[in-house]
Short mmCIF file of N, CA and C in Angstrom, two decimals:
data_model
loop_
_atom_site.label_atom_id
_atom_site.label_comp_id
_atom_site.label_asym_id
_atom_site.label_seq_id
_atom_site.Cartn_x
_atom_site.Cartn_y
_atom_site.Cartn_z
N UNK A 1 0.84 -1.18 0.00
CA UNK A 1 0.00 0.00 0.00
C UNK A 1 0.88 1.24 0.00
N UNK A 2 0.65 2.17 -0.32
CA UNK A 2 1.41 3.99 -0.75
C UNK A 2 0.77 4.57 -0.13
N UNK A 3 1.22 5.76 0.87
CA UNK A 3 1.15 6.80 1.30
C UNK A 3 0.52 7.51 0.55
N UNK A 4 -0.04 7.57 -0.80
CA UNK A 4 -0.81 8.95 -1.34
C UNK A 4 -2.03 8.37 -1.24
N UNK A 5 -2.88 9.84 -1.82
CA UNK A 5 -4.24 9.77 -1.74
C UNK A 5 -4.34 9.58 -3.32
N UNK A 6 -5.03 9.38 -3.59
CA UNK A 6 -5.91 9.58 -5.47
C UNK A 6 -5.88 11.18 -6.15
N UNK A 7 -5.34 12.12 -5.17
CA UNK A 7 -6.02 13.59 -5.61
C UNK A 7 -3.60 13.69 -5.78
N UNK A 8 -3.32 14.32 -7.45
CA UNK A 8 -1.96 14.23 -7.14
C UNK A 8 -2.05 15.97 -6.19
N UNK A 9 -2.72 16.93 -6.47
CA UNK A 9 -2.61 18.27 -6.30
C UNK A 9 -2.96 18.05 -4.84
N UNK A 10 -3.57 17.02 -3.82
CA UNK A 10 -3.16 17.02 -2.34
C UNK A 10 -2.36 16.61 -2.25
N UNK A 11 -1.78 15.74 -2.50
CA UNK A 11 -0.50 14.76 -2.40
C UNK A 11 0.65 15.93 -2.44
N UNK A 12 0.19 16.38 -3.52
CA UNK A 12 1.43 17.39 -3.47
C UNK A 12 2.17 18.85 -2.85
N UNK A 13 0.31 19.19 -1.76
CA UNK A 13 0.22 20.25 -0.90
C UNK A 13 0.99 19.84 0.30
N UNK A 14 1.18 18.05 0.46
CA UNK A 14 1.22 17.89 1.61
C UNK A 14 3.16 17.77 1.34
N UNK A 15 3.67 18.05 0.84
CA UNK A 15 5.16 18.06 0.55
C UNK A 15 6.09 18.97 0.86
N UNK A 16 6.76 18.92 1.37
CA UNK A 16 7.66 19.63 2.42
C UNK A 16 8.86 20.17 1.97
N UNK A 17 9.34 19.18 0.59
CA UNK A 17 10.79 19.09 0.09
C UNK A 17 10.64 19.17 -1.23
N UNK A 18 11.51 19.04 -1.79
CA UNK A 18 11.78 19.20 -2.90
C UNK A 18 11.71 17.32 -3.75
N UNK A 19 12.39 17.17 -2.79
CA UNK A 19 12.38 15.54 -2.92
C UNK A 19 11.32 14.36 -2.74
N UNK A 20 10.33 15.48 -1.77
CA UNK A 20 9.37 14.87 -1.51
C UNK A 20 8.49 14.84 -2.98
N UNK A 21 8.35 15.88 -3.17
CA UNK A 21 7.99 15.90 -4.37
C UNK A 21 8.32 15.40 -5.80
N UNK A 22 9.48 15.12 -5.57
CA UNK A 22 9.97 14.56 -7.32
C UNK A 22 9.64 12.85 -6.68
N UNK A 23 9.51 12.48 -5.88
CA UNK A 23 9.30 10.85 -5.23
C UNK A 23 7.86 10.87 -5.42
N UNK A 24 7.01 11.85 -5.11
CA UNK A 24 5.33 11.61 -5.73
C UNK A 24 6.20 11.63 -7.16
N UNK A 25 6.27 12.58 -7.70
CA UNK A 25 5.88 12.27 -9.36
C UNK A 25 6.84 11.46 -10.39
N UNK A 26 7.22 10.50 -9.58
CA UNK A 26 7.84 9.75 -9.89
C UNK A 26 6.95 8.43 -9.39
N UNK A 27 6.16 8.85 -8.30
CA UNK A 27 5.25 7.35 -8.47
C UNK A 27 4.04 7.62 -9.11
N UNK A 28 3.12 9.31 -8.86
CA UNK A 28 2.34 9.10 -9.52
C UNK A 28 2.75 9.71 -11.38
N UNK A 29 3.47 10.50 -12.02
CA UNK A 29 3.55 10.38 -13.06
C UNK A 29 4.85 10.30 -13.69
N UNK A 30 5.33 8.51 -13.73
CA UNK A 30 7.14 7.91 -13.79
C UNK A 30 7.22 8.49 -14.84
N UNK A 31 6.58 8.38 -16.15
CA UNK A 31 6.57 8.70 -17.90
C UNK A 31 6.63 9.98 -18.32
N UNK A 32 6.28 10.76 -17.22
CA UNK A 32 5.90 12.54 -17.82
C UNK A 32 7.26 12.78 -17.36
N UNK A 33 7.80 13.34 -18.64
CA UNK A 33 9.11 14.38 -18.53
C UNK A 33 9.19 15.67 -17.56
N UNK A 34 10.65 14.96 -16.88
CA UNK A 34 11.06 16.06 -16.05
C UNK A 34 11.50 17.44 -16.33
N UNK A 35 12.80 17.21 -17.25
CA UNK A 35 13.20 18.34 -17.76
C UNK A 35 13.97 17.71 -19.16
N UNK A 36 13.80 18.53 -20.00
CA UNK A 36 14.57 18.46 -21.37
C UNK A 36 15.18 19.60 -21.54
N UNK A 37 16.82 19.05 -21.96
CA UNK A 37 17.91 19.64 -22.04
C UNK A 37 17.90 20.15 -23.73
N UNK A 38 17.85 21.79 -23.88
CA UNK A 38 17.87 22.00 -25.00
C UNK A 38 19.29 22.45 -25.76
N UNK A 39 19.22 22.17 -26.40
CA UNK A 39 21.16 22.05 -27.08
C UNK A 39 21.66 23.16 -27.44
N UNK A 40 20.39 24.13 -28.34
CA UNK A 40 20.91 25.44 -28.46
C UNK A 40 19.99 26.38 -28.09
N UNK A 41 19.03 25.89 -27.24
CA UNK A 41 18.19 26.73 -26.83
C UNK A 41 16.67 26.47 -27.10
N UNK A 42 16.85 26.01 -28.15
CA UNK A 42 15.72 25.58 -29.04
C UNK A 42 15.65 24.06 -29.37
N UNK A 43 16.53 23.15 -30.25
CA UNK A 43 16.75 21.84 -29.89
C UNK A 43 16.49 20.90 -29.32
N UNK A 44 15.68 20.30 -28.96
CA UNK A 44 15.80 18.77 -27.67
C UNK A 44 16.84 18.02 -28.18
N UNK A 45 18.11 18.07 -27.05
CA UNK A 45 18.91 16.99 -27.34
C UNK A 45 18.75 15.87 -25.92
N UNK A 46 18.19 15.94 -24.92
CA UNK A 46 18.10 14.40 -24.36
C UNK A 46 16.95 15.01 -23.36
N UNK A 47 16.12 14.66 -22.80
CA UNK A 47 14.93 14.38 -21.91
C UNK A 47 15.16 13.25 -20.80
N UNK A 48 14.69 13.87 -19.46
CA UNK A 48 14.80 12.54 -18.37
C UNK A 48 13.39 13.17 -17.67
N UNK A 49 12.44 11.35 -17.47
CA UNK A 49 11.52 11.42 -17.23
C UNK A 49 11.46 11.75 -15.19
N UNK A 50 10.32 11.67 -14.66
CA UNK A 50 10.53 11.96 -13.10
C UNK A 50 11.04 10.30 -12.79
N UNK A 51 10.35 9.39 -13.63
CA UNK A 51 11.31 8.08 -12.76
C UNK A 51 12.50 7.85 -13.26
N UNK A 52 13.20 8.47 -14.57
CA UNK A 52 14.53 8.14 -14.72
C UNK A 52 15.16 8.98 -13.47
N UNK A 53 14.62 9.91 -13.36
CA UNK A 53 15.62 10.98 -12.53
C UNK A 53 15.68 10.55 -11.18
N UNK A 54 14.56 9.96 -10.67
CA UNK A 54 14.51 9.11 -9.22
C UNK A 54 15.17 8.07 -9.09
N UNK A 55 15.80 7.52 -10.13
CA UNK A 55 16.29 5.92 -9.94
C UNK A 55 17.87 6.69 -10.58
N UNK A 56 18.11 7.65 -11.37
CA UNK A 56 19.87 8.04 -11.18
C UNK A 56 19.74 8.80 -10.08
N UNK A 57 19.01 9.58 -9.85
CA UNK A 57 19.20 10.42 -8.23
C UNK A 57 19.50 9.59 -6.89
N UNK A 58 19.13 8.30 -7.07
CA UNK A 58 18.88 7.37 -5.93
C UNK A 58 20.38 6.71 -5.93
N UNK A 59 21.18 6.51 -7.49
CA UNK A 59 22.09 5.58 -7.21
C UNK A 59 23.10 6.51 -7.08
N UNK A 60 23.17 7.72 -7.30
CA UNK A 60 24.15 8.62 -6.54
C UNK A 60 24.33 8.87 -5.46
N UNK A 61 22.75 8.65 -4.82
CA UNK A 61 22.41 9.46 -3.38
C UNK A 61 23.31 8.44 -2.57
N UNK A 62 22.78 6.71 -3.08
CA UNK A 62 23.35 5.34 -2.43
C UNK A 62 24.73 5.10 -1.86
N UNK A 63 25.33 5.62 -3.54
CA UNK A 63 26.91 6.30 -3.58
C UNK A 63 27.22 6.95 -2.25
N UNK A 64 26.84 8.36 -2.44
CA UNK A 64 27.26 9.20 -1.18
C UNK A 64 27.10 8.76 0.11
N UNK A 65 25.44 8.20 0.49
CA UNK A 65 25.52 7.78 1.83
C UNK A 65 26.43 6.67 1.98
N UNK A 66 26.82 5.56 1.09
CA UNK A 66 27.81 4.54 1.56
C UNK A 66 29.53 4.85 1.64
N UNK A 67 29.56 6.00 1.12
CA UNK A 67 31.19 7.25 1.74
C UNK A 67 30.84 7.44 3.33
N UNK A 68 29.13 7.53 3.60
CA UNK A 68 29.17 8.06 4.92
C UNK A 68 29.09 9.74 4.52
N UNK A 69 28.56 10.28 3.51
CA UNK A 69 28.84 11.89 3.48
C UNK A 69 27.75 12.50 3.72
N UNK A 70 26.61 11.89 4.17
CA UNK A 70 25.64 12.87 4.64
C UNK A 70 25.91 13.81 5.16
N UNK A 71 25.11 15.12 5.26
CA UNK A 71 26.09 16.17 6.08
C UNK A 71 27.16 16.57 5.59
N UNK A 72 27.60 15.99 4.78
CA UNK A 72 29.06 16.51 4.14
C UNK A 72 28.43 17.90 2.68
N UNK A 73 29.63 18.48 2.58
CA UNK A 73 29.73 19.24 1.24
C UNK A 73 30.26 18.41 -0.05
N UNK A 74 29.31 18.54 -0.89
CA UNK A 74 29.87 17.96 -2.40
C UNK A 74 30.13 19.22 -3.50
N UNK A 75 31.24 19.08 -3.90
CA UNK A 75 31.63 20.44 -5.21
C UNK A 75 31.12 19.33 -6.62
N UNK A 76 29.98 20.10 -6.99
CA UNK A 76 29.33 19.58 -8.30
C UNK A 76 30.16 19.93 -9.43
N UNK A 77 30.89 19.71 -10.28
CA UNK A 77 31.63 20.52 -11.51
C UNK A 77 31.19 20.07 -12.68
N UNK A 78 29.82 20.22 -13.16
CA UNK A 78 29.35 19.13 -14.26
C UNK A 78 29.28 21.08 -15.43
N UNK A 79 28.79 20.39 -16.62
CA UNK A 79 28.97 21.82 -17.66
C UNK A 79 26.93 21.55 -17.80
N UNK A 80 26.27 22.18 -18.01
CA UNK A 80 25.18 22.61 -18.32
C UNK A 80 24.27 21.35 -19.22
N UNK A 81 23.55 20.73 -18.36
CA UNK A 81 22.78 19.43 -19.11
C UNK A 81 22.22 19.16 -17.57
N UNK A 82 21.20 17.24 -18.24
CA UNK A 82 21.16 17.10 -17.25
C UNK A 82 21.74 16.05 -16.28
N UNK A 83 22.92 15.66 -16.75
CA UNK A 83 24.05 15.14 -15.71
C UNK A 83 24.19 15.84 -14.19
N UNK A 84 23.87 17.38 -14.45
CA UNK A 84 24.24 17.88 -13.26
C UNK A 84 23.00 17.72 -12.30
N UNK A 85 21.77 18.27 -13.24
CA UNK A 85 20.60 18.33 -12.18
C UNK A 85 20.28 16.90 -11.59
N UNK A 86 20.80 15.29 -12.53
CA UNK A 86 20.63 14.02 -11.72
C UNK A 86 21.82 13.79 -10.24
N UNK A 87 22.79 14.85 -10.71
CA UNK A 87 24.16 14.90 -9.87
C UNK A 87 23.19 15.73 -8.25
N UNK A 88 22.66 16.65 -8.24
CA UNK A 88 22.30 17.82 -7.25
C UNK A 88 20.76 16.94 -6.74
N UNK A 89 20.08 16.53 -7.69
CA UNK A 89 19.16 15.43 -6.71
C UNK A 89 19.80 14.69 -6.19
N UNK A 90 20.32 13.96 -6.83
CA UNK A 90 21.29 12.56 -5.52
C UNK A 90 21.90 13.22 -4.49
N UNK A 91 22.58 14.68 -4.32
CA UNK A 91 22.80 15.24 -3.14
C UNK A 91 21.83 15.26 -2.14
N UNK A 92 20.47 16.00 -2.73
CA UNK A 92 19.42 16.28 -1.55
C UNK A 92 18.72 14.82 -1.32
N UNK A 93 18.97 14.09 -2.18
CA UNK A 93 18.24 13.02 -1.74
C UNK A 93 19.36 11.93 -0.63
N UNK A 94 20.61 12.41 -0.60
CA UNK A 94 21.61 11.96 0.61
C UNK A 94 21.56 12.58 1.60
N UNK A 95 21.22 14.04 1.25
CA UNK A 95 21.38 14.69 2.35
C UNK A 95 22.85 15.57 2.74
N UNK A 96 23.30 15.75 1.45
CA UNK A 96 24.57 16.07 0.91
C UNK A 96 24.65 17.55 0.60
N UNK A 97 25.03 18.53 1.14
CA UNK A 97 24.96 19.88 0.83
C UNK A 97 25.93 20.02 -1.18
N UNK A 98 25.25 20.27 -2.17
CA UNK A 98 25.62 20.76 -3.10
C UNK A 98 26.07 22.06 -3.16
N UNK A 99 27.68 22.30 -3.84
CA UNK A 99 27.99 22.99 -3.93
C UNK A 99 28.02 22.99 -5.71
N UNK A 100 27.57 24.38 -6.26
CA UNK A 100 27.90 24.18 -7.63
C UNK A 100 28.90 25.64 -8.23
N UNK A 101 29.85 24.67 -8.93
CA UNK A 101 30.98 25.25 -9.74
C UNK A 101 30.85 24.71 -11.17
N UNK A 102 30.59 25.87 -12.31
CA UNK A 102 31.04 25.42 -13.89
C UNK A 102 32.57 24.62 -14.08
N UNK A 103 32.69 23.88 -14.35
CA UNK A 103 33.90 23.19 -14.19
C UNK A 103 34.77 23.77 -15.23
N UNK A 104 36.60 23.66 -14.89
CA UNK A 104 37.51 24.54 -15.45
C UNK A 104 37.65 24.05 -16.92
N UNK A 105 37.92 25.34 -17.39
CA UNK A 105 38.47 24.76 -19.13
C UNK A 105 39.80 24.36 -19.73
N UNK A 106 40.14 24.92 -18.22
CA UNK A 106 41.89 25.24 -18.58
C UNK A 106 42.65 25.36 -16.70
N UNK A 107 43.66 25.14 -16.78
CA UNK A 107 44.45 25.37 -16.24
C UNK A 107 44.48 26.44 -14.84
N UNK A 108 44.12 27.32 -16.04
CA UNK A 108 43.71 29.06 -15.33
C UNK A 108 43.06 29.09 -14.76
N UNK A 109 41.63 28.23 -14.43
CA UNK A 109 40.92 28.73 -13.43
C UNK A 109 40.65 27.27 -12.23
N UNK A 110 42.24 27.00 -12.34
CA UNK A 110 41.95 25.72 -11.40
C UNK A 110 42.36 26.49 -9.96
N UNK A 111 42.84 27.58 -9.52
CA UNK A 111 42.79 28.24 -8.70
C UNK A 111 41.39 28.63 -8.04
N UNK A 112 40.16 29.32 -8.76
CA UNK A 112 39.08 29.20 -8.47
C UNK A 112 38.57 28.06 -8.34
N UNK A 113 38.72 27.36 -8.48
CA UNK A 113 38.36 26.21 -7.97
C UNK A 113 38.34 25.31 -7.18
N UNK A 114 40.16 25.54 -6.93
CA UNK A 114 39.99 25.18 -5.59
C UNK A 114 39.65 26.39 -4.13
N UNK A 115 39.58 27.28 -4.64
CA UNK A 115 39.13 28.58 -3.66
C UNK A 115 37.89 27.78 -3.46
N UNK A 116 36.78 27.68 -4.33
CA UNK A 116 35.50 27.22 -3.86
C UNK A 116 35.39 26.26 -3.09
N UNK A 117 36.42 25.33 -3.74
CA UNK A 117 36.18 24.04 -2.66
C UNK A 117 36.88 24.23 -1.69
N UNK A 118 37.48 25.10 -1.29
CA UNK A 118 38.25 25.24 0.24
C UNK A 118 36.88 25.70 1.02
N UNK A 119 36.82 27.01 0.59
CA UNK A 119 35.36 27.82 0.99
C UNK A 119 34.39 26.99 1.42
N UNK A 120 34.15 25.92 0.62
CA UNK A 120 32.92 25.79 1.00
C UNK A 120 33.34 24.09 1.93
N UNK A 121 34.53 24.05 2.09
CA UNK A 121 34.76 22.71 3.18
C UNK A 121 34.03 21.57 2.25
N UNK A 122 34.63 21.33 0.95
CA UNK A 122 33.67 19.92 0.02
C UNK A 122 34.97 19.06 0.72
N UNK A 123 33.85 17.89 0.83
CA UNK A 123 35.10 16.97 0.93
C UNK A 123 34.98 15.73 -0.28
N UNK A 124 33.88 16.03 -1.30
CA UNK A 124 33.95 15.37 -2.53
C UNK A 124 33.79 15.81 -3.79
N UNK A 125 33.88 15.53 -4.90
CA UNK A 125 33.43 16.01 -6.18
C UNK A 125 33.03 15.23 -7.14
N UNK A 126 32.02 16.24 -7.52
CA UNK A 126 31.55 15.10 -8.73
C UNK A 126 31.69 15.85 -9.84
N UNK A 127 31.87 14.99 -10.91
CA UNK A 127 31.82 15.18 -12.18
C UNK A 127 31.63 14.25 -13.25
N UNK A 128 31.49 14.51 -14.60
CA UNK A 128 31.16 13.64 -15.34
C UNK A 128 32.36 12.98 -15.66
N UNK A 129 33.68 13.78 -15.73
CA UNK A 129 34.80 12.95 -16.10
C UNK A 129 36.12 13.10 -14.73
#
C-alpha cells in the first residue's frame, strides 16, 4: 500500500521538500518528462523522465551515503545538461549539501576552484569525467 491519496494536487500540498515531491511524481507520473535539455536553446537533445531521474538520483544518493557523506559538502563541476541536475538530486536526496561550480576549461581557473572548494569545506566532487 502507498502513502498517497488519489487527488496528485493534495498529495502534493502535503510536501515539504523538494524531494518529496519529485518521489510523488515519480510514483504518480514515472513517464511525464522532467526536464529536457535544450542544445541550443531551441533543440531537444536528451529528456529525463521523473522516474529516470529518481532511480539516477537514488544511485548517486546510495553512492554518497555509503562514503558516509551525509552532512558533508559535495563540489558539483558538471557543464550545463542534465548530468548535473541528476548529480544535485542525488545530493538532496543523501542529504549532501551541493555545492555548484562550472567546471575549469583550462588550467587558469583551477585556482578558483579550488578557492570554492576550500570555501565551502567539500570533501567530494563530482563530475562527469
Amino acid at each position: 500500500m502507498n502513502k498517497y491519496s488519489s487527488s496528485f494536487e493534495e498529495d502534493a500540498r502535503n510536501c515539504s521538500t523538494v524531494v518529496e515531491l519529485l518521489r510523488l511524481r515519480s510514483f504518480k507520473q514515472p513517464n511525464r518528462n522532467a526536464f529536457t535539455f535544450l542544445l541550443d536553446g531551441e533543440t531537444e537533445q536528451t529528456t529525463l523522465t521523473y522516474q529516470e531521474l529518481d532511480r539516477l538520483a537514488r544511485r548517486i544518493a546510495a553512492q554518497l551515503q555509503a562514503q558516509g557523506l551525509t552532512g558533508e559538502r559535495a563540489l558539483l563541476l558538471y557543464p550545463a545538461g542534465l548530468d548535473f541536475l541528476i548529480a544535485f538530486f542525488g545530493c538532496l536526496y543523501a542529504g549532501v549539501v551541493a555545492v555548484t561550480a562550472y567546471p575549469p576549461r583550462n588550467k587558469r581557473n583551477t585556482p578558483r576552484i579550488k578557492a570554492i572548494s576550500t570555501d565551502a569545506q567539500a570533501t567530494i566532487a563530482l563530475t562527469t569525467t
